[in-house]
Amino acid sequence: MNTFNVGLIGMGTVGAGVAKILLEKGSPLLEKLDCVPVLKGIADRNPDVKNKLNLPSDILFTTDAKELLNNPDIQVVVELIGGLHPAMEIITTALEKGKDVVTANKMLLALHGSELFSKARRHGKSISFEASVGGGIPIIAALRDGFIANKIEAIFGIVNGTTNYILTKMTREKVKYSDALAEAQRLGYAEKDPTMDVEGIDSSHKLAILARIGFGVDFDYKNIYHEGISAMDLSDIWYAHELGYTLKLLAIAKKTENNIELRVHPTLLPHDHPLSSVNGVFNAICITGSAVGETMLYGKGAGQMPTASAVVADLVDVALGRAGITFKAMKTFSGHCEYVPIADIQQFKTRYYLRFSVVDKPGVLAKISGILGKYEISIASVIQHKARENGTVPLVMMTHLAEEGNLQKALTEMKQLDVIKDHTKFLRVEE
Ligand code: HSE
């Protein structure tokens, strides 16, 4: 049996899961492989972690990551501390010291992926990152290997379990946003500071990684449009539901001839769309390829063992030499992919759900539809609810395809109408 020595840096929830799989007696890896990754050392800033882990005596434990980086017996470093620093320095040093890298660090790859890939190439080493998107779902392997024969046309899906849990709870139990978030925090699905998840930032990091691998291009991460769910109103979920749509936070990547669309925002999907029935903390990603057509991958997008499953898959790829071959051969990892601009949100074309709070008197609909018409926005359906909210009534509309810039102009002009009270809500639709 050949072995490949692993140094694990960052012993949080996922790190403990990776150690559990690697140290398991009768591990599936031993049954399936002639060359296995072996846990050689662990680094974590907290010295108490060692006692909690009950480690076998032959595994080195250190509070200083440098000890593992300088250890010539360690062939692959797993970076699981997250964030930009010192993760960036740890990965860079590992590559300089001739070690392959496995990471789950989506933020670092979204912001500095090309730079790190270039560095790995220069040192003849690889960076594997299956655990950075979709937890246990092998989405990176699918895009990189399984769909290699395809021009990827679109990638879109639910890539954040926390927000999907919150939206599912709001939809099913008619619970308002703040209560659903509190429940997610109580269950450990949402952080104490939930900003990264609920504002769509985590999803935008994952979208950047998927788009780079899927489209084989480079772009400026900061131009990805992202909008979260923290301003979601329960009433919109329910009016849209009545119209046949389910609300999800989607990460959407589409390739057009001259640019790419990359955006994260709350999105309405028809009830019968496969992503509409992805509930709770689950993730699912749809990929449209030129040869394969439409596909969807579904599974647990977070959590200790699903994410550890992805990390260990990467370790096996490194141990078997597959990661090195792929990394060297694929243009995607050259760090010099074609730069493509991200289309401005004003140019996007979708259908829209609109909810106005209006006074209930003759001529209101005519005034609103007049402004929409002026900006070439065609109305597909209208519902006016009887329920009065502070002397106003909710007027809900679905539009046909319209340009976002035109919608924004129309909504700005409508602010002058004295018949519209409150802020007008709008949601984008994908079919
Ligand atoms: N916070 C992420 C989520 C999990 O809720 O999906 C890690 O990527």
XYZ file of C-alpha atoms and ligand atoms in Angstrom:
439
model
C 0.000 0.000 0.000
C 1.428 3.379 -1.036
C 0.751 6.359 1.152
C 0.620 10.111 0.652
C 1.168 12.339 3.695
C -1.364 15.001 4.585
C -0.975 18.088 6.785
C -4.266 19.599 7.924
C -4.357 23.284 8.840
C -7.500 24.480 10.635
C -9.270 21.978 12.821
C -12.813 23.310 12.899
C -15.924 21.324 12.097
C -14.858 20.294 8.596
C -11.259 19.561 9.646
C -12.518 17.201 12.354
C -14.668 15.463 9.719
C -11.674 15.024 7.413
C -9.602 13.578 10.300
C -12.471 11.235 11.131
C -12.554 9.816 7.583
C -8.776 9.549 7.272
C -8.368 7.876 10.681
C -11.337 5.531 10.379
C -10.531 1.866 10.835
C -11.911 -0.059 7.862
C -12.113 3.211 5.902
C -13.661 2.930 2.428
C -10.401 4.428 1.113
C -8.473 1.339 2.248
C -10.979 -0.929 0.556
C -10.965 0.967 -2.721
C -7.405 2.188 -3.233
C -3.815 1.026 -3.408
C -2.554 4.516 -2.621
C -4.181 6.308 0.306
C -3.831 9.772 1.859
C -2.536 9.425 5.430
C -2.981 12.098 8.102
C 0.495 13.050 9.247
C 0.039 16.374 11.037
C -2.567 18.839 12.273
C -2.166 22.553 12.974
C -4.659 24.646 14.878
C -4.119 27.851 16.813
C -6.126 26.483 19.730
C -4.008 23.997 21.755
C -7.149 22.524 23.397
C -8.110 20.988 20.049
C -5.491 18.275 20.560
C -7.185 16.880 23.682
C -10.621 17.082 22.117
C -9.486 15.022 19.121
C -7.963 12.117 20.974
C -5.315 11.769 18.270
C -3.135 8.687 17.789
C 0.391 9.401 19.086
C 2.049 9.197 15.653
C 0.146 12.273 14.413
C 1.970 15.519 14.942
C -0.094 18.313 16.523
C 1.113 21.907 16.443
C -0.298 25.380 17.047
C 2.074 26.745 14.386
C 1.123 26.037 10.755
C 4.743 26.706 9.734
C 5.763 23.440 11.363
C 3.663 21.534 8.851
C 4.670 23.769 5.949
C 8.360 23.156 6.729
C 7.933 19.424 7.229
C 9.421 17.658 4.179
C 7.384 14.496 4.876
C 4.109 16.319 4.244
C 3.183 16.187 0.566
C -0.208 17.869 0.571
C -1.543 20.682 2.740
C -5.261 21.028 3.456
C -6.186 24.638 4.223
C -9.428 24.817 6.211
C -9.102 28.070 8.121
C -11.118 30.137 5.612
C -10.940 33.906 5.022
C -8.262 35.752 3.095
C -5.418 35.960 5.611
C -3.411 34.049 6.625
C -4.966 31.438 4.287
C -3.380 33.150 1.247
C 0.093 33.081 2.835
C -0.328 29.461 3.962
C -1.300 28.282 0.474
C 1.449 30.326 -1.179
C 4.096 28.929 1.184
C 2.841 25.363 0.742
C 3.206 25.704 -3.050
C 6.648 27.274 -2.722
C 7.691 24.376 -0.506
C 6.618 21.935 -3.227
C 3.375 20.738 -1.665
C 0.020 20.281 -3.369
C -2.902 22.159 -1.830
C -6.486 21.210 -1.041
C -8.773 24.000 0.151
C -12.420 24.765 0.858
C -11.764 28.503 0.808
C -14.357 29.995 -1.538
C -13.666 33.636 -0.665
C -9.958 33.298 -1.373
C -10.528 31.481 -4.669
C -13.232 33.918 -5.782
C -10.979 36.906 -5.187
C -7.513 35.503 -5.936
C -8.146 32.251 -7.817
C -6.222 33.121 -11.004
C -3.226 34.396 -9.082
C -3.060 31.245 -6.964
C -3.528 28.948 -9.953
C -0.644 30.692 -11.744
C 1.522 30.267 -8.687
C 0.689 26.556 -8.405
C 1.488 26.068 -12.107
C 4.854 27.809 -11.711
C 5.745 25.414 -8.914
C 4.445 22.360 -10.768
C 1.840 21.758 -8.058
C -1.965 21.641 -7.916
C -4.770 23.332 -6.014
C -7.958 21.291 -5.523
C -11.113 22.894 -4.179
C -14.127 20.590 -4.511
C -15.315 21.526 -0.986
C -15.484 25.242 -1.825
C -18.872 24.949 -3.589
C -21.865 22.778 -2.836
C -20.355 20.874 0.139
C -20.586 17.181 -0.685
C -21.914 17.695 -4.241
C -19.097 16.887 -6.718
C -19.866 19.984 -8.799
C -16.267 21.000 -9.490
C -15.425 17.505 -10.749
C -18.557 17.553 -12.907
C -17.679 20.889 -14.538
C -13.979 20.086 -14.838
C -14.148 16.459 -15.972
C -17.641 15.114 -16.512
C -18.782 17.938 -18.808
C -15.432 18.484 -20.548
C -17.013 17.764 -23.947
C -19.436 20.672 -23.551
C -19.509 24.372 -24.079
C -21.125 25.379 -20.814
C -23.977 27.755 -21.587
C -25.479 28.334 -18.159
C -24.876 27.428 -14.523
C -27.487 28.355 -11.986
C -28.601 27.086 -8.669
C -29.040 27.235 -4.943
C -25.547 27.307 -3.458
C -26.264 28.575 0.043
C -27.986 26.288 2.522
C -28.582 28.929 5.190
C -30.682 31.177 2.962
C -32.487 28.215 1.437
C -33.433 27.071 4.938
C -34.759 30.566 5.788
C -36.759 30.917 2.553
C -38.173 27.400 2.893
C -39.335 28.172 6.421
C -40.873 31.499 5.368
C -42.694 29.804 2.487
C -43.925 26.701 4.281
C -44.679 28.078 7.709
C -45.523 31.698 6.845
C -42.867 32.860 9.285
C -41.371 36.322 8.834
C -37.684 36.735 7.874
C -36.358 37.678 11.334
C -38.039 34.680 12.990
C -36.798 32.252 10.311
C -33.259 33.633 10.706
C -33.425 33.264 14.500
C -34.477 29.628 14.076
C -31.626 29.015 11.592
C -29.205 30.487 14.135
C -30.638 28.349 16.942
C -30.138 25.211 14.810
C -26.568 26.201 13.876
C -27.385 26.753 10.177
C -26.718 30.496 10.364
C -23.778 32.301 11.945
C -24.241 34.811 14.763
C -23.329 37.436 12.157
C -25.228 36.042 9.142
C -24.175 38.797 6.690
C -22.079 36.638 4.349
C -24.932 34.197 3.836
C -28.043 36.384 3.925
C -26.637 39.198 1.777
C -25.711 36.770 -1.026
C -21.933 37.254 -0.633
C -21.204 33.574 0.045
C -23.258 32.677 -3.041
C -21.351 35.225 -5.151
C -18.018 33.658 -4.107
C -19.292 30.234 -5.139
C -20.715 31.613 -8.378
C -17.310 33.103 -9.260
C -15.642 29.703 -8.810
C -18.290 27.885 -10.853
C -18.166 30.429 -13.678
C -14.348 30.340 -13.896
C -14.292 26.557 -14.139
C -17.403 26.227 -16.277
C -16.708 28.980 -18.808
C -12.889 28.861 -18.609
C -12.692 32.659 -18.447
C -11.466 35.293 -16.075
C -13.413 38.353 -14.887
C -13.480 40.941 -12.164
C -15.157 39.420 -9.100
C -16.263 42.813 -7.806
C -18.573 43.297 -10.804
C -20.757 40.342 -9.817
C -24.159 41.680 -8.842
C -25.356 40.315 -5.508
C -28.459 40.915 -3.492
C -29.526 38.874 -0.473
C -32.759 37.944 1.254
C -32.672 40.180 4.341
C -35.235 42.589 2.877
C -37.646 39.824 1.841
C -41.230 40.397 2.784
C -43.391 37.394 3.599
C -46.275 38.882 1.641
C -44.255 38.826 -1.614
C -43.431 35.165 -1.126
C -47.103 34.514 -0.743
C -48.470 36.660 -3.564
C -45.871 35.119 -5.888
C -46.792 31.664 -4.628
C -50.396 32.335 -5.550
C -49.255 33.290 -9.066
C -47.441 29.935 -9.405
C -43.918 30.891 -8.356
C -41.520 29.800 -5.600
C -38.892 32.186 -4.231
C -35.250 31.013 -4.099
C -31.918 32.778 -3.750
C -30.261 31.860 -7.036
C -26.697 32.202 -8.250
C -26.909 32.629 -12.030
C -24.156 32.472 -14.648
C -24.934 32.762 -18.359
C -22.522 33.007 -21.230
C -23.457 35.305 -24.076
C -21.406 36.060 -27.177
C -19.421 39.015 -25.841
C -19.813 38.893 -22.095
C -21.144 36.928 -19.169
C -24.021 37.495 -16.821
C -23.130 36.763 -13.200
C -25.679 37.603 -10.568
C -27.049 36.495 -7.218
C -30.508 37.627 -6.168
C -33.854 36.395 -4.856
C -35.549 34.828 -7.875
C -39.017 33.538 -8.633
C -39.199 30.133 -10.284
C -42.322 28.353 -11.551
C -43.489 25.803 -8.966
C -42.709 22.949 -11.373
C -39.077 24.014 -11.906
C -36.792 21.348 -10.350
C -35.051 23.980 -8.172
C -38.401 24.957 -6.625
C -38.523 21.679 -4.733
C -34.997 22.000 -3.320
C -35.774 22.794 0.290
C -34.140 23.328 3.671
C -30.342 23.352 3.794
C -30.002 21.437 0.521
C -28.183 22.850 -2.520
C -28.749 22.086 -6.186
C -26.990 23.306 -9.284
C -28.311 23.149 -12.858
C -25.828 23.121 -15.709
C -26.695 23.513 -19.367
C -24.062 22.097 -21.698
C -23.951 22.107 -25.494
C -23.819 18.309 -25.721
C -25.296 17.034 -22.478
C -28.262 19.461 -22.390
C -29.767 20.200 -18.999
C -28.471 18.512 -15.853
C -28.927 19.042 -12.144
C -26.808 18.002 -9.175
C -28.408 17.911 -5.731
C -27.161 17.289 -2.207
C -26.029 18.690 1.103
C -24.192 21.932 0.488
C -22.689 22.268 3.939
C -22.128 20.378 7.165
C -19.228 18.440 8.607
C -19.296 15.113 6.819
C -20.613 16.202 3.376
C -17.876 18.851 3.159
C -15.254 16.438 4.521
C -16.336 13.975 1.826
C -15.381 16.559 -0.824
C -12.039 17.369 0.842
C -11.098 13.691 1.010
C -12.080 13.191 -2.641
C -9.569 15.935 -3.503
C -6.911 14.271 -1.323
C -7.409 11.017 -3.188
C -7.090 12.865 -6.510
C -3.774 14.281 -5.318
C -2.563 10.933 -3.935
C -3.384 9.127 -7.187
C -1.691 11.813 -9.257
C -4.910 12.821 -11.023
C -4.936 16.352 -9.574
C -1.434 17.035 -10.892
C -2.277 15.821 -14.406
C -5.515 17.804 -14.601
C -4.039 20.947 -13.126
C -1.158 20.943 -15.570
C -3.221 20.092 -18.645
C -6.281 22.315 -18.306
C -6.173 25.892 -19.606
C -8.641 26.824 -16.863
C -5.841 26.485 -14.319
C -3.232 28.411 -16.282
C -4.070 31.634 -14.438
C -4.160 33.343 -17.862
C -7.685 32.749 -19.114
C -9.397 35.151 -21.486
C -10.726 38.190 -19.605
C -14.444 38.690 -20.178
C -16.487 41.630 -18.873
C -19.488 40.983 -16.676
C -22.642 42.486 -18.175
C -24.098 45.419 -16.266
C -27.257 44.595 -14.295
C -29.062 47.383 -16.235
C -28.721 45.281 -19.403
C -30.227 42.101 -17.950
C -33.540 40.996 -19.361
C -35.937 39.019 -17.219
C -39.583 38.958 -16.362
C -40.541 40.837 -13.209
C -42.934 40.524 -10.310
C -43.990 43.967 -9.071
C -45.944 44.872 -5.942
C -47.266 48.385 -5.563
C -49.030 49.749 -2.502
C -51.693 51.958 -4.023
C -54.743 53.935 -3.029
C -57.868 52.160 -4.228
C -59.478 54.649 -6.621
C -60.262 54.881 -10.358
C -57.401 55.516 -12.782
C -54.555 54.119 -10.662
C -53.920 51.134 -12.907
C -53.963 53.394 -15.982
C -51.292 55.683 -14.489
C -49.008 52.773 -13.603
C -49.474 50.916 -16.882
C -48.882 54.185 -18.761
C -45.427 54.573 -17.249
C -44.599 50.895 -17.743
C -45.675 51.201 -21.402
C -43.505 54.274 -21.884
C -40.472 52.148 -20.939
C -41.530 49.172 -23.090
C -42.550 47.022 -20.163
C -45.491 44.873 -21.041
C -47.824 43.584 -18.318
C -48.558 39.832 -18.351
C -51.026 39.651 -15.440
C -52.441 41.759 -12.606
C -54.004 40.901 -9.273
C -55.482 43.393 -6.902
C -56.047 42.119 -3.401
C -58.939 43.344 -1.349
C -57.051 43.388 1.934
C -56.285 46.913 3.020
C -52.877 47.679 4.463
C -52.829 51.104 6.155
C -55.475 52.429 3.792
C -53.729 51.068 0.702
C -54.193 47.951 -1.376
C -51.476 45.689 -2.786
C -51.432 45.666 -6.586
C -49.385 42.750 -7.889
C -48.194 42.493 -11.503
C -46.177 40.094 -13.580
C -44.445 41.559 -16.610
C -43.197 40.052 -19.838
C -39.446 40.172 -20.576
C -38.062 43.630 -19.881
C -34.705 45.286 -19.537
C -33.663 46.027 -15.956
C -32.524 49.545 -16.834
C -35.995 50.315 -18.189
C -37.657 48.926 -15.089
C -35.476 51.072 -12.836
C -36.359 54.175 -14.872
C -40.071 53.344 -14.709
C -39.948 52.797 -10.938
C -38.108 56.086 -10.457
C -40.729 57.941 -12.501
C -43.517 56.262 -10.549
C -42.188 57.719 -7.310
C -43.819 60.978 -8.463
C -47.276 59.350 -8.500
C -49.246 60.318 -5.402
C -51.424 57.196 -5.773
C -48.438 54.930 -4.987
C -47.633 54.696 -1.307
C -44.563 53.005 0.153
C -41.665 51.473 -1.667
C -42.514 49.334 -4.726
C -41.135 45.800 -4.453
C -39.846 43.900 -7.439
C -38.484 40.406 -7.950
C -36.776 38.877 -10.960
C -38.172 35.725 -12.569
C -36.386 32.814 -14.243
C -38.363 30.256 -16.212
N -22.697 29.037 4.862
C -22.734 28.164 3.746
C -24.155 27.794 3.429
C -22.010 26.870 3.963
O -25.067 28.128 4.178
O -24.375 27.153 2.407
C -20.590 26.880 3.605
O -20.362 27.234 2.267
